[in-house]
XYZ file of C-alpha atoms in Angstrom:
716
model
C 2.411 -34.188 -4.125
C 1.192 -36.231 -7.071
C 1.132 -34.726 -10.532
C -2.484 -34.007 -11.493
C -4.022 -35.163 -14.696
C -4.457 -32.577 -17.446
C -7.453 -30.304 -16.899
C -9.328 -27.839 -18.996
C -8.881 -24.117 -18.284
C -10.888 -21.716 -20.454
C -11.503 -24.624 -22.917
C -7.725 -25.129 -23.304
C -6.149 -28.495 -22.488
C -2.974 -28.160 -20.424
C -0.279 -30.715 -21.352
C 1.525 -32.817 -18.755
C 4.805 -31.023 -19.484
C 3.392 -27.853 -17.986
C 3.344 -29.603 -14.607
C 7.084 -30.097 -14.183
C 6.422 -28.072 -11.038
C 3.003 -29.163 -9.789
C 0.666 -26.449 -8.536
C 0.062 -25.965 -4.836
C -3.499 -24.865 -5.539
C -5.849 -25.739 -8.363
C -9.237 -24.052 -8.941
C -12.015 -26.633 -8.804
C -14.076 -25.238 -11.655
C -12.548 -22.269 -13.493
C -15.609 -21.983 -15.752
C -17.609 -20.798 -12.754
C -15.256 -17.859 -12.210
C -15.989 -14.207 -12.955
C -12.958 -14.019 -15.212
C -14.363 -16.790 -17.409
C -17.684 -14.926 -17.633
C -15.808 -11.765 -18.565
C -13.864 -13.618 -21.245
C -17.136 -14.942 -22.635
C -18.443 -11.371 -22.807
C -15.332 -10.259 -24.711
C -15.710 -13.143 -27.156
C -19.398 -12.352 -27.659
C -19.060 -8.587 -28.105
C -16.008 -8.684 -30.370
C -16.594 -12.054 -32.103
C -13.360 -13.565 -30.807
C -12.272 -16.996 -29.681
C -10.046 -16.313 -26.669
C -9.459 -19.620 -24.882
C -6.868 -19.046 -22.149
C -6.064 -16.439 -19.524
C -3.046 -15.389 -21.567
C -5.255 -14.899 -24.638
C -7.464 -12.602 -22.585
C -4.471 -10.829 -21.057
C -2.873 -10.134 -24.443
C -6.176 -8.845 -25.837
C -6.669 -6.580 -22.788
C -3.254 -4.939 -23.218
C -3.472 -4.559 -26.995
C -6.997 -3.085 -26.822
C -6.937 -0.961 -23.691
C -9.840 1.196 -24.846
C -12.191 -1.735 -25.491
C -11.017 -3.606 -22.398
C -11.542 -0.823 -19.866
C -14.880 0.096 -21.421
C -16.079 -3.477 -20.871
C -14.716 -3.444 -17.299
C -16.940 -0.426 -16.578
C -19.991 -2.266 -17.922
C -19.255 -5.696 -16.446
C -18.622 -4.379 -12.933
C -21.668 -2.028 -13.024
C -19.876 1.232 -12.247
C -22.372 3.910 -11.170
C -21.988 7.128 -13.127
C -22.141 8.577 -16.617
C -19.674 6.730 -18.824
C -19.637 8.789 -22.016
C -18.268 7.584 -25.342
C -14.521 8.276 -25.134
C -12.250 5.874 -23.227
C -8.595 6.565 -24.112
C -6.360 6.954 -27.112
C -4.837 3.472 -27.146
C -1.883 4.630 -29.248
C -0.535 7.026 -26.621
C 2.480 6.104 -24.496
C 2.599 6.094 -20.692
C 4.713 9.287 -20.373
C 1.893 11.200 -22.068
C -0.372 10.220 -19.148
C -3.501 10.460 -21.297
C -6.994 11.410 -20.192
C -9.397 8.563 -19.511
C -13.183 8.611 -20.047
C -13.086 12.372 -20.613
C -16.916 12.581 -20.845
C -17.532 10.512 -17.686
C -18.944 11.809 -14.410
C -18.728 9.700 -11.282
C -18.158 9.696 -7.536
C -15.972 7.090 -5.833
C -17.838 7.149 -2.514
C -21.196 6.749 -4.246
C -19.880 3.520 -5.727
C -18.711 2.354 -2.292
C -22.158 2.850 -0.770
C -24.481 1.212 -3.269
C -25.528 -1.276 -0.615
C -27.906 0.423 1.863
C -29.038 -2.630 3.819
C -29.930 -2.233 7.484
C -29.107 -5.907 7.999
C -25.819 -6.253 6.094
C -22.690 -5.411 8.096
C -20.374 -3.036 6.247
C -17.569 -2.631 8.820
C -16.359 -4.620 11.814
C -13.704 -3.052 14.011
C -11.538 -5.266 16.201
C -9.018 -3.964 18.730
C -6.075 -5.826 20.215
C -6.769 -6.936 23.811
C -4.961 -5.083 26.590
C -4.534 -5.715 30.304
C -7.250 -3.136 31.023
C -9.560 -4.488 28.319
C -8.805 -8.215 27.823
C -11.924 -8.808 25.733
C -12.671 -5.625 23.744
C -15.999 -5.587 21.993
C -16.271 -5.885 18.248
C -17.766 -2.679 16.906
C -20.097 -3.204 13.956
C -21.680 -0.847 11.470
C -24.313 -1.797 8.905
C -24.374 -0.354 5.420
C -27.421 1.724 6.375
C -25.650 3.091 9.466
C -22.505 3.826 7.473
C -24.515 5.701 4.859
C -26.181 7.845 7.539
C -22.840 8.493 9.227
C -21.228 9.565 5.961
C -24.148 11.897 5.254
C -23.720 13.575 8.666
C -19.953 14.009 8.307
C -20.340 15.390 4.796
C -22.879 17.882 6.109
C -20.511 19.026 8.867
C -17.606 19.360 6.426
C -19.763 21.512 4.162
C -20.865 23.556 7.162
C -17.241 24.468 7.847
C -16.448 25.353 4.270
C -15.138 22.273 2.484
C -15.057 22.733 -1.286
C -14.193 20.251 -4.055
C -10.423 19.957 -4.261
C -9.829 20.827 -0.587
C -7.683 18.342 1.317
C -8.908 16.455 4.388
C -6.226 14.659 6.380
C -6.244 11.797 8.848
C -3.685 11.043 11.562
C -5.591 8.177 13.025
C -5.961 4.477 13.689
C -7.738 1.869 11.591
C -11.236 2.523 12.901
C -14.793 2.870 11.594
C -14.688 6.647 11.961
C -11.645 6.905 9.711
C -13.376 5.001 6.917
C -16.506 7.132 7.263
C -14.473 10.358 7.164
C -12.758 9.206 3.957
C -16.088 8.373 2.334
C -17.643 11.676 3.401
C -14.672 13.694 2.131
C -14.753 12.089 -1.291
C -18.559 12.114 -1.469
C -18.465 15.926 -1.700
C -15.339 16.268 -3.845
C -12.627 16.636 -1.207
C -9.218 14.992 -1.502
C -8.302 12.444 1.196
C -4.828 12.327 2.784
C -3.832 9.802 5.438
C -0.883 9.177 7.757
C -0.553 6.225 10.123
C -0.793 6.910 13.847
C 2.551 5.191 14.465
C 4.393 7.844 12.439
C 6.179 10.502 14.434
C 4.810 14.043 14.136
C 7.813 15.310 12.163
C 7.303 12.644 9.507
C 3.637 13.570 9.249
C 4.516 17.273 9.118
C 6.716 16.592 6.073
C 3.640 15.191 4.374
C 0.837 17.462 5.521
C 2.676 20.752 5.025
C 2.891 19.939 1.318
C -0.869 19.467 0.879
C -2.197 21.962 3.476
C -5.289 20.150 4.755
C -8.400 22.142 5.682
C -9.542 19.461 8.158
C -7.664 16.898 10.262
C -9.230 13.806 11.830
C -7.127 12.249 14.596
C -7.466 9.477 17.161
C -6.999 10.262 20.848
C -5.286 6.906 21.426
C -4.212 3.721 19.655
C -3.480 0.179 20.776
C -0.283 -1.727 20.006
C 1.502 -4.591 21.742
C -1.370 -4.865 24.227
C -0.859 -1.294 25.435
C -2.832 1.905 24.989
C -0.699 4.679 23.490
C -2.100 8.175 23.856
C -1.940 10.012 20.578
C -2.871 13.591 21.407
C 0.689 14.685 22.352
C 1.864 13.684 18.863
C -1.110 15.497 17.352
C -0.252 18.646 19.326
C 3.332 18.517 18.057
C 2.087 18.118 14.474
C -0.317 21.041 14.774
C 2.411 23.227 16.242
C 4.651 22.345 13.324
C 1.911 23.129 10.817
C 1.296 26.460 12.545
C 4.949 27.420 12.065
C 4.432 26.699 8.348
C 1.311 28.925 8.333
C -0.931 25.904 7.764
C -4.015 26.160 9.973
C -6.876 23.696 9.435
C -10.491 24.858 9.707
C -11.235 22.065 12.160
C -9.405 19.337 14.084
C -11.768 16.485 14.944
C -10.816 14.013 17.684
C -11.985 10.403 17.439
C -12.353 8.431 20.679
C -10.811 5.334 19.131
C -10.097 2.877 21.966
C -12.230 1.845 24.928
C -10.400 3.814 27.636
C -12.862 6.124 29.434
C -10.866 9.355 29.083
C -7.548 10.560 27.759
C -5.196 11.887 30.467
C -3.940 14.731 28.298
C -5.268 18.256 28.296
C -7.938 18.967 25.700
C -7.168 21.794 23.308
C -10.032 24.263 23.122
C -9.641 24.430 19.331
C -10.406 20.736 18.940
C -13.860 19.303 18.243
C -14.984 15.889 19.404
C -16.225 13.415 16.826
C -19.608 13.294 18.551
C -20.026 17.092 18.460
C -19.017 17.200 14.811
C -21.633 14.583 13.932
C -24.354 16.455 15.817
C -23.506 19.651 13.943
C -23.809 17.777 10.664
C -27.145 16.260 11.655
C -28.547 19.677 12.479
C -27.235 21.388 9.347
C -28.500 18.700 6.908
C -26.299 20.108 4.165
C -25.402 18.247 0.994
C -28.492 16.083 0.838
C -31.721 16.103 -1.130
C -35.225 16.589 0.239
C -35.507 12.796 0.383
C -32.340 12.583 2.483
C -30.109 11.221 -0.289
C -26.501 12.394 -0.261
C -25.965 14.850 -3.098
C -22.966 13.091 -4.551
C -20.407 15.390 -6.143
C -19.895 13.631 -9.462
C -16.680 14.904 -11.011
C -14.571 13.871 -13.980
C -12.922 10.458 -14.195
C -9.555 12.177 -13.708
C -10.604 14.239 -10.679
C -8.152 13.814 -7.752
C -9.420 11.354 -5.124
C -6.615 10.947 -2.596
C -2.937 11.683 -2.104
C -0.546 8.927 -1.059
C 3.081 9.622 -0.185
C 6.216 7.954 -1.474
C 8.742 6.724 1.045
C 10.997 9.741 0.554
C 14.235 8.176 -0.648
C 15.628 11.274 -2.340
C 14.082 14.016 -0.237
C 10.707 14.806 1.184
C 8.045 12.150 0.564
C 6.464 12.757 -2.831
C 2.706 13.470 -2.731
C 1.219 11.126 -5.362
C -2.226 12.203 -6.589
C -4.580 9.422 -7.679
C -7.578 9.866 -9.963
C -11.039 8.906 -8.719
C -12.110 6.946 -11.786
C -8.817 5.081 -12.007
C -8.991 3.975 -8.394
C -12.591 2.845 -8.798
C -12.201 1.009 -12.097
C -8.961 -0.689 -11.097
C -10.405 -1.894 -7.788
C -13.524 -3.155 -9.546
C -11.383 -5.122 -12.003
C -9.173 -6.575 -9.282
C -11.986 -7.536 -6.919
C -14.923 -8.380 -9.181
C -13.151 -9.913 -12.210
C -9.741 -11.178 -11.070
C -10.376 -11.991 -7.419
C -14.049 -12.947 -7.821
C -15.008 -11.318 -4.508
C -18.673 -11.615 -3.589
C -21.010 -9.583 -1.368
C -20.998 -12.527 1.053
C -17.222 -12.232 1.569
C -15.729 -11.074 4.867
C -12.589 -9.163 3.847
C -9.711 -8.474 6.250
C -6.318 -6.904 5.580
C -3.767 -6.202 8.274
C -2.689 -2.644 7.510
C -2.156 0.792 8.975
C -3.972 3.822 7.588
C -0.725 5.068 6.017
C -0.213 2.035 3.764
C -1.941 1.753 0.387
C -3.412 -1.561 1.504
C -5.831 0.456 3.664
C -7.180 2.121 0.513
C -7.215 -1.299 -1.163
C -9.206 -2.782 1.737
C -11.756 0.026 1.953
C -12.370 -0.256 -1.800
C -13.851 -3.669 -1.063
C -17.015 -1.804 -0.050
C -17.683 -1.421 -3.787
C -18.418 -5.162 -3.899
C -20.832 -4.943 -0.966
C -18.798 -7.282 1.230
C -18.024 -6.859 4.936
C -14.713 -5.142 5.757
C -12.819 -6.059 8.940
C -10.619 -3.342 10.477
C -7.988 -4.057 13.127
C -6.030 -1.779 15.453
C -3.107 -3.443 17.203
C -0.151 -5.768 16.877
C -0.586 -8.812 14.631
C 1.923 -11.069 16.385
C 2.119 -10.332 20.111
C -0.565 -12.987 20.479
C -0.183 -14.994 17.242
C -3.499 -16.774 17.693
C -5.618 -13.615 17.875
C -6.120 -12.874 14.166
C -6.869 -16.548 13.482
C -9.390 -16.651 16.326
C -10.911 -13.600 14.686
C -10.972 -15.437 11.340
C -13.030 -18.268 12.823
C -15.204 -15.963 14.925
C -16.157 -13.684 12.029
C -15.944 -16.214 9.198
C -13.261 -14.217 7.373
C -13.018 -15.420 3.780
C -10.331 -13.056 2.416
C -7.314 -12.634 4.721
C -4.664 -10.101 3.686
C -1.286 -9.529 5.278
C 2.426 -9.010 4.541
C 5.124 -11.498 3.614
C 6.946 -10.468 6.789
C 3.943 -11.466 8.906
C 3.782 -14.899 7.279
C 7.520 -15.330 7.780
C 7.347 -14.427 11.476
C 4.245 -16.552 11.997
C 5.997 -19.541 10.445
C 8.606 -19.409 13.215
C 6.156 -19.550 16.093
C 2.680 -20.771 15.145
C 0.738 -23.266 13.052
C -2.807 -21.913 12.745
C -4.242 -25.105 11.244
C -3.443 -27.008 14.463
C -5.477 -24.620 16.603
C -8.226 -23.213 14.394
C -10.883 -24.441 11.996
C -10.381 -21.764 9.312
C -13.106 -23.403 7.202
C -14.316 -20.009 5.932
C -10.965 -18.963 4.438
C -10.774 -19.049 0.637
C -8.147 -16.402 -0.274
C -4.959 -15.338 1.513
C -3.198 -12.269 0.078
C 0.430 -11.353 0.739
C 2.378 -8.241 -0.249
C 4.921 -5.706 1.035
C 7.940 -7.787 0.030
C 8.525 -10.946 -2.005
C 6.989 -14.093 -0.511
C 9.712 -16.736 -0.295
C 8.978 -20.155 -1.864
C 9.267 -21.893 1.533
C 6.480 -19.663 2.844
C 4.180 -20.901 0.071
C 4.768 -24.386 1.533
C 4.070 -23.116 5.046
C 0.739 -21.574 4.027
C -0.530 -24.777 2.425
C 0.782 -27.061 5.169
C 0.000 -25.024 8.266
C -2.736 -22.517 7.419
C -5.077 -24.000 4.806
C -4.503 -26.709 2.179
C -7.030 -25.348 -0.321
C -6.715 -21.561 -0.013
C -5.889 -19.387 -3.018
C -2.559 -17.843 -1.983
C -2.516 -14.531 -3.805
C 0.959 -13.069 -3.663
C 0.344 -9.600 -5.093
C 2.503 -6.675 -6.181
C 1.807 -3.074 -7.090
C 2.679 -0.101 -4.972
C 1.846 3.277 -3.532
C 2.658 4.758 -6.934
C -0.414 3.117 -8.533
C -2.371 2.264 -5.338
C -3.325 -1.057 -6.919
C -1.750 -4.122 -8.542
C 0.476 -4.877 -11.496
C 0.391 -8.621 -10.849
C -1.580 -10.748 -8.456
C -4.473 -13.089 -7.872
C -6.731 -14.856 -10.332
C -9.475 -17.192 -9.122
C -9.313 -19.228 -12.350
C -5.589 -20.056 -12.276
C -3.388 -22.425 -10.250
C -0.848 -21.227 -7.687
C 2.772 -22.245 -8.207
C 5.440 -22.201 -5.525
C 7.318 -18.907 -5.314
C 5.337 -17.182 -8.100
C 2.712 -14.499 -8.340
C -0.084 -16.079 -10.369
C -0.216 -13.716 -13.330
C 0.079 -10.238 -14.740
C -3.211 -8.433 -14.115
C -5.564 -7.768 -16.995
C -4.977 -4.441 -18.738
C -1.479 -4.005 -17.264
C 1.071 -4.422 -20.076
C 3.913 -5.677 -17.898
C 7.331 -6.675 -19.209
C 10.748 -7.436 -17.747
C 13.238 -5.082 -19.441
C 16.945 -5.566 -19.943
C 19.368 -2.657 -19.316
C 19.192 -1.975 -23.047
C 15.421 -1.418 -22.847
C 14.299 -4.619 -24.581
C 11.782 -7.131 -23.272
C 13.521 -10.123 -21.690
C 12.573 -13.685 -22.601
C 10.761 -15.745 -19.946
C 12.979 -16.675 -17.032
C 15.419 -13.772 -17.360
C 15.645 -11.137 -14.641
C 15.005 -7.505 -15.480
C 13.235 -4.303 -14.543
C 9.456 -4.256 -14.209
C 7.959 -1.826 -16.709
C 4.493 -1.139 -18.099
C 4.432 -0.414 -21.811
C 0.844 0.875 -22.138
C -1.115 3.536 -20.236
C -3.450 2.343 -17.484
C -6.252 4.241 -15.711
C -4.707 4.047 -12.242
C -1.610 5.932 -13.349
C -1.402 8.862 -10.928
C -2.308 12.319 -12.156
C 1.082 13.527 -10.970
C 2.688 14.894 -7.818
C 1.053 17.633 -5.774
C 0.497 20.426 -6.555
C -1.466 19.841 -9.739
C -2.247 22.630 -12.168
C -4.768 24.967 -10.572
C -3.723 24.079 -7.008
C -0.425 25.906 -6.590
C 2.068 28.408 -7.925
C 3.160 27.898 -11.521
C 6.774 27.183 -10.552
C 5.673 24.614 -7.934
C 3.375 22.885 -10.421
C 6.135 22.782 -13.020
C 8.579 21.365 -10.484
C 6.099 18.669 -9.467
C 5.512 17.699 -13.100
C 9.264 17.452 -13.709
C 9.774 15.245 -10.641
C 6.880 13.032 -11.755
C 8.375 12.477 -15.199
C 11.811 11.803 -13.719
C 10.422 9.307 -11.228
C 8.658 6.988 -13.668
C 9.655 7.761 -17.254
C 13.350 8.702 -17.252
C 14.839 5.199 -16.982
C 13.441 3.827 -20.262
C 11.898 5.974 -23.013
C 8.185 5.543 -23.579
C 7.323 3.187 -20.705
C 6.468 3.283 -16.999
C 9.492 2.216 -14.900
C 8.505 0.863 -11.511
C 11.803 0.060 -9.797
C 11.187 -3.649 -9.105
C 13.574 -6.385 -10.206
C 11.518 -9.318 -11.531
C 11.428 -12.498 -13.575
C 8.455 -13.378 -15.761
C 8.435 -17.161 -15.632
C 7.603 -19.464 -18.539
C 3.870 -19.854 -19.069
C 2.071 -22.546 -17.084
C -1.583 -23.489 -17.426
C -2.151 -20.704 -19.930
C -1.259 -17.946 -17.448
C 1.284 -16.302 -19.755
C 3.924 -16.560 -17.046
C 3.832 -15.756 -13.367
C 6.056 -13.185 -11.691
C 8.982 -13.872 -9.392
C 9.816 -10.768 -7.387
C 13.527 -10.211 -6.746
C 13.251 -7.027 -4.684
C 13.444 -3.284 -5.156
C 15.823 -1.770 -7.637
C 16.288 1.445 -5.669
C 17.346 2.307 -2.129
C 13.963 2.129 -0.422
C 14.240 0.527 3.004
C 11.788 -2.287 3.651
C 12.158 -3.865 7.124
C 9.170 -6.013 8.001
C 7.495 -5.203 4.700
C 7.114 -1.521 5.689
C 8.669 0.728 3.039
C 10.213 4.072 3.831
C 12.952 6.253 2.484
C 16.428 6.633 3.876
C 15.935 10.401 3.934
C 13.533 9.971 6.847
C 16.493 8.717 8.902
C 18.945 11.243 7.459
C 16.674 14.100 8.474
C 16.728 12.971 12.120
C 20.521 12.642 12.086
C 20.920 16.092 10.569
C 18.470 17.687 12.993
C 19.807 16.122 16.182
C 23.462 15.293 15.620
C 24.993 17.732 13.167
C 25.577 20.765 15.407
C 29.312 21.640 15.586
C 29.221 22.135 19.363
C 27.451 18.834 20.135
C 29.128 16.069 22.146
C 29.058 13.897 19.033
C 28.929 15.345 15.553
C 27.792 13.273 12.571
C 29.508 14.541 9.458
C 27.641 12.234 7.091
C 25.434 9.127 7.110
C 24.143 6.396 4.844
C 21.308 3.901 5.463
C 20.785 0.664 3.561
C 18.828 -2.575 3.926
C 20.669 -5.823 4.592
C 18.919 -9.060 3.684
C 18.125 -11.316 6.645
C 16.008 -14.426 7.251
C 17.195 -16.042 4.022
C 16.175 -12.994 2.053
C 12.588 -12.835 3.341
C 13.227 -9.624 5.259
C 15.811 -6.918 5.698
C 17.257 -4.938 8.565
C 18.350 -1.312 8.469
C 22.084 -0.672 8.748
C 23.116 2.934 9.424
C 26.686 4.006 8.581
C 28.008 7.157 10.265
C 31.014 9.325 9.510
C 31.837 11.211 12.705
C 33.891 14.310 13.293
C 37.605 13.555 13.216
C 38.857 12.207 16.528
C 35.455 10.959 17.716
C 34.514 7.298 18.233
C 31.070 5.750 18.205
C 30.041 4.702 21.738
C 27.169 2.538 22.970
C 25.679 5.629 24.620
C 25.701 7.600 21.383
C 24.262 4.662 19.441
C 21.351 4.466 21.887
C 20.758 8.218 21.557
C 20.514 7.848 17.789
C 18.080 4.966 18.048
C 15.969 6.836 20.599
C 15.695 9.948 18.424
C 14.812 7.928 15.325
C 12.161 6.019 17.286
C 10.524 9.129 18.744
C 10.727 11.295 15.609
C 9.828 8.618 13.089
C 8.590 5.220 14.302
C 9.930 2.003 15.841
C 10.137 0.528 12.339
C 12.689 3.183 11.338
C 15.179 2.308 14.100
C 18.419 0.890 12.598
C 19.371 -2.613 13.689
C 23.065 -1.795 13.308
C 24.924 1.519 13.631
C 28.490 1.414 12.282
C 31.166 4.099 12.169
C 32.864 4.427 8.765
C 35.818 6.483 7.503
C 33.895 7.866 4.516
C 30.550 7.781 2.701
C 30.751 6.997 -1.045
C 29.352 9.553 -3.491
C 28.814 9.731 -7.227
C 30.568 12.330 -9.327
C 27.454 14.491 -9.285
C 27.222 14.409 -5.516
C 24.698 11.672 -4.702
C 25.061 9.053 -1.980
C 25.383 5.622 -3.567
C 22.922 3.700 -1.391
C 22.067 1.010 -3.926
C 25.708 0.257 -4.634
C 26.573 -0.068 -0.924
C 23.467 -2.193 -0.372
C 24.613 -4.600 -3.076
C 28.117 -4.823 -1.589
C 26.806 -5.420 1.925
C 24.556 -8.163 0.573
C 27.448 -9.910 -1.176
C 27.986 -8.352 -4.609
C 31.676 -8.315 -5.587
C 33.541 -5.036 -5.899
C 34.253 -5.966 -9.513
C 30.581 -5.341 -10.283
C 30.984 -1.637 -9.439
C 31.783 0.979 -12.051
C 34.358 2.889 -10.023
C 34.548 5.633 -12.647
C 31.159 6.911 -11.522
C 32.361 7.637 -7.955
C 34.196 10.613 -6.540
C 35.800 8.565 -3.711
C 35.889 4.896 -4.792
C 38.719 4.011 -2.400
C 36.354 3.897 0.572
C 34.457 0.896 -0.821
C 37.046 -1.608 0.431
C 35.879 -0.827 3.962
C 32.279 -1.727 3.052
C 33.400 -5.009 1.485
C 35.026 -6.016 4.803
C 32.032 -4.837 6.866
C 29.688 -6.740 4.572
C 31.509 -10.002 5.250
C 31.064 -9.528 9.003
C 27.406 -8.459 8.735
C 26.524 -11.473 6.592
C 28.175 -13.797 9.114
C 25.957 -12.295 11.832
C 22.737 -13.247 10.051
C 23.743 -16.658 8.689
């Protein structure tokens, strides 16, 4: 690639020296971008002369009150703004109130477009042998609005009140989006679990939030097969019943094109169609003119609950504020990503991943959202055929998908892909070689937006910017308003190029409200416990800042971006095979339930699960270490039993790639498994890097050093 001549970005000339590493992508005219228009507004309102992205970024993090106020205005948020924004001198652990005088409704902002001609949602389903060419289901904005009104009416009919939880155990379908919008339109709190989760994993989540309504699919499609979902739903409902959690209604969505489900229908269930008809007849929650009576609540009202991966116990229920989710999405899409109503926006995601919430929030721009139920790689060409067929302009996926695709398919050789302008990647770090693959084999002029954030904030810390170049192996920039630094162990900001812990030094509006239950929603001792866990999760590592648990490098500034981000992986013990994050406790719980009885054929005394890097660090596989009862040996039969139980009780993604018998499991002096330490050893860290004084049984680590050598040889 030839080194380009210096260009002007935000009126700032970039010197040749900045191009020691030439960009893979260069915006044609940054001055036509939304971020340039926003910068011009800042300069005009506050009489400034900001000339680069980094100038704007620094201003946005030093003046969080002025910045977020202008974001509200620039992105035309619907609602009452009020005068107060935030006390900019507070620190993140104080979790300050935002826009305390504001009144808004998230769903109202999603449904500002009411066009009978504009498509809001397109649902695609993976082909199967029975249905080799499934139809594309489409829903206009007018139809979606009417559907949401009917569901909201039915929810009100059966007693939904603001603050009640509505849960989904469903596939990525039109009905699921509509149910989310209807729930939040009338003040309910949305909770979602992916259909590929086992019922016990969903029970761990739903029992904590006690949903009043559950929407569930009767079947899902994956790997070109129809998988009937109602048996898993029945198991979940039985589990909830044993916990004295009984929803008002269970609504069944007919989600795939099979004519009937072969499983017995529970008389307590209601079909989606019947539920809609009841809502149409009741006509509740709407004005005389038929307008939805939006429940406008405070900026900090709870919108939805997302769950952590459950590393240290049950998955933590993270409560996100309505205004924060709306304002952050508006900033990311309208200002940073420059999405337009004409965009066709697709993200490969399940309903249990935060990227589903991210995708649905694209409705606030008025663009068309593409939903997909099925496997992304069984037929590698399918999603790219869909891109050409629908004219997809924004294509979102995981780094794991791009890595796997690179081994088997070159989309550019088989597809036009002329519509594609952005490709987003997240879930795990995108390796530099995969940047090359995207530009060589997918599209030479696409904006490759490697993005990072997390379930904890349900949005982005760093990601895409339509006015900046893309450099190999780097996330383009820190997002506006997010005061990101790389901290050393001593709690000081690292210089550019030095690895450290990702922290945020200023409050931001998408900080979660806390863990469930919030004040007013549970017993005082439960609320206090949730608040303590919340503070320990994000604010205990470094005083006064948000600690996120990612190991990162902020690179030297190029093209005025203030430095891109290089992601080095998670700092904790979260497992992340295939870009799907989950906690080791989800595996431990299965082992304890199924294989810890003293009279069993095999008895597991203890276990430890870690992620081993594979595919040159682009992915990881789960390795499960087992300490068995004295005198017992791990057999192939027992290993298969373990894998089968994990698969059925959790999901195929949870199944360990390797199961290894060990003489002992290492513990800290205060009785905690040392997952991160073992993970580092297995991935090649020397034993000399371990502080043995912190362990109660350090002698067992020699075994893991030897095992690590063998495991690394396997994947080389």
